[in-house]
Coordinates of C-alpha atoms in Angstrom, one line a residue:
M305 CA 0.2 0.3 -0.1
S306 CA 2.9 2.3 0.9
F307 CA 4.2 1.7 -2.8
I308 CA 1.1 3.3 -4.6
G309 CA 0.9 5.7 -2.0
L310 CA 4.1 6.8 -2.9
L311 CA 3.5 6.5 -6.8
I312 CA 0.2 8.5 -6.7
V313 CA 2.2 11.1 -4.5
V314 CA 5.3 11.3 -8.0
L315 CA 2.3 11.5 -9.9
V316 CA 1.0 14.6 -8.5
V317 CA 3.9 16.2 -7.8
V318 CA 5.3 15.7 -11.2
S319 CA 1.8 16.8 -12.9
L320 CA 1.5 20.2 -10.1
W321 CA 5.1 21.0 -12.2
K322 CA 3.7 20.5 -15.5
V323 CA 0.7 22.6 -14.6
F324 CA 3.2 25.5 -13.0
E325 CA 5.4 25.2 -15.9
K326 CA 2.2 25.3 -18.5
A327 CA 1.4 28.5 -16.4
G328 CA 5.0 31.0 -16.4
Q329 CA 5.4 29.5 -12.8
P330 CA 9.3 27.8 -12.2
G331 CA 7.9 24.2 -12.1
W332 CA 10.0 23.3 -9.1
A333 CA 8.0 25.3 -7.0
A334 CA 5.5 21.9 -7.0
L335 CA 8.1 20.2 -4.8
I336 CA 8.2 23.8 -1.9
P337 CA 5.3 22.8 0.7
I338 CA 4.0 26.1 1.2
Y339 CA 5.6 28.0 -1.4
N340 CA 3.7 25.8 -4.1
I341 CA 0.2 26.7 -2.3
I342 CA 1.3 29.8 -2.6
V343 CA 2.1 29.6 -6.3
M344 CA -0.9 28.0 -7.1
I345 CA -2.4 31.4 -6.0
Q346 CA -1.0 33.1 -8.4
V347 CA -2.0 30.5 -11.0
A348 CA -5.7 31.3 -9.8
K349 CA -5.1 34.6 -9.8
R350 CA -6.4 35.7 -6.8
P351 CA -4.2 37.5 -4.1
L352 CA -2.0 36.2 -2.1
W353 CA -3.9 37.9 0.7
W354 CA -5.9 34.4 0.4
F355 CA -3.1 32.0 2.0
L356 CA -4.0 33.4 5.6
L357 CA -7.8 32.2 4.0
L358 CA -6.3 28.9 4.0
L359 CA -5.3 28.5 7.0
I360 CA -8.5 29.0 8.7
P361 CA -10.2 25.8 9.4
L362 CA -13.5 25.5 7.3
V363 CA -13.3 28.7 5.1
G364 CA -9.8 26.9 4.4
M365 CA -11.5 24.6 2.6
V366 CA -14.5 27.0 0.3
I367 CA -11.0 29.1 -0.4
A368 CA -9.2 25.6 -1.7
V369 CA -12.5 25.1 -4.1
I370 CA -12.6 27.7 -5.5
I371 CA -9.0 28.1 -5.7
M372 CA -8.9 25.3 -8.0
V373 CA -12.0 26.2 -9.9
D374 CA -10.1 29.1 -10.8
I375 CA -6.7 27.4 -11.9
A376 CA -9.1 25.3 -13.9
K377 CA -10.7 28.2 -15.5
A378 CA -7.6 29.6 -15.8
F379 CA -6.7 26.8 -18.3
G380 CA -9.9 27.0 -20.3
K381 CA -11.4 23.9 -18.3
S382 CA -15.3 23.9 -17.0
T383 CA -15.9 24.5 -13.1
L384 CA -17.1 21.1 -12.6
F385 CA -13.6 19.4 -14.1
G386 CA -12.2 22.5 -10.8
V387 CA -14.3 21.0 -8.5
G388 CA -13.1 17.3 -9.5
L389 CA -9.6 19.3 -9.4
A390 CA -10.0 19.5 -5.8
I391 CA -11.8 16.9 -4.9
F392 CA -10.2 13.9 -6.4
G393 CA -6.5 16.0 -7.9
F394 CA -4.9 12.1 -8.2
I395 CA -7.2 12.4 -11.1
F396 CA -7.9 15.2 -12.2
L397 CA -4.1 16.9 -11.7
P398 CA -2.3 14.6 -14.5
I399 CA -5.3 15.3 -16.7
L400 CA -4.9 19.6 -17.1
A401 CA -1.1 19.0 -16.8
F402 CA -0.8 15.9 -20.0
S403 CA -3.4 16.9 -22.4
D404 CA -2.8 20.0 -24.3
A405 CA -4.1 22.7 -21.7
E406 CA -2.8 26.0 -22.4
Y407 CA -3.0 28.9 -19.7
H408 CA -5.0 32.0 -20.5

């Protein structure tokens, strides 16, 4: 089981790296724990102070979904895709990373 978990983590990191590069951000940011959230906020075109909202218990969950929806829309995907990205990131993130979706 831990091997499968490791494979999923590697898949998510590689996918996030690719998404960051598509958005014109440094791909290595996917490896730095707090910095990758800041870069995701930038990719979603939201103000950086939203990072503080992520620290508030229930509010943070809602903000995380909004950020994922905004990332999906920035790549020309639907709101439903963004919700899928928030809930099933290990599935939707590779789809976003390795598809022909372009950052707008």
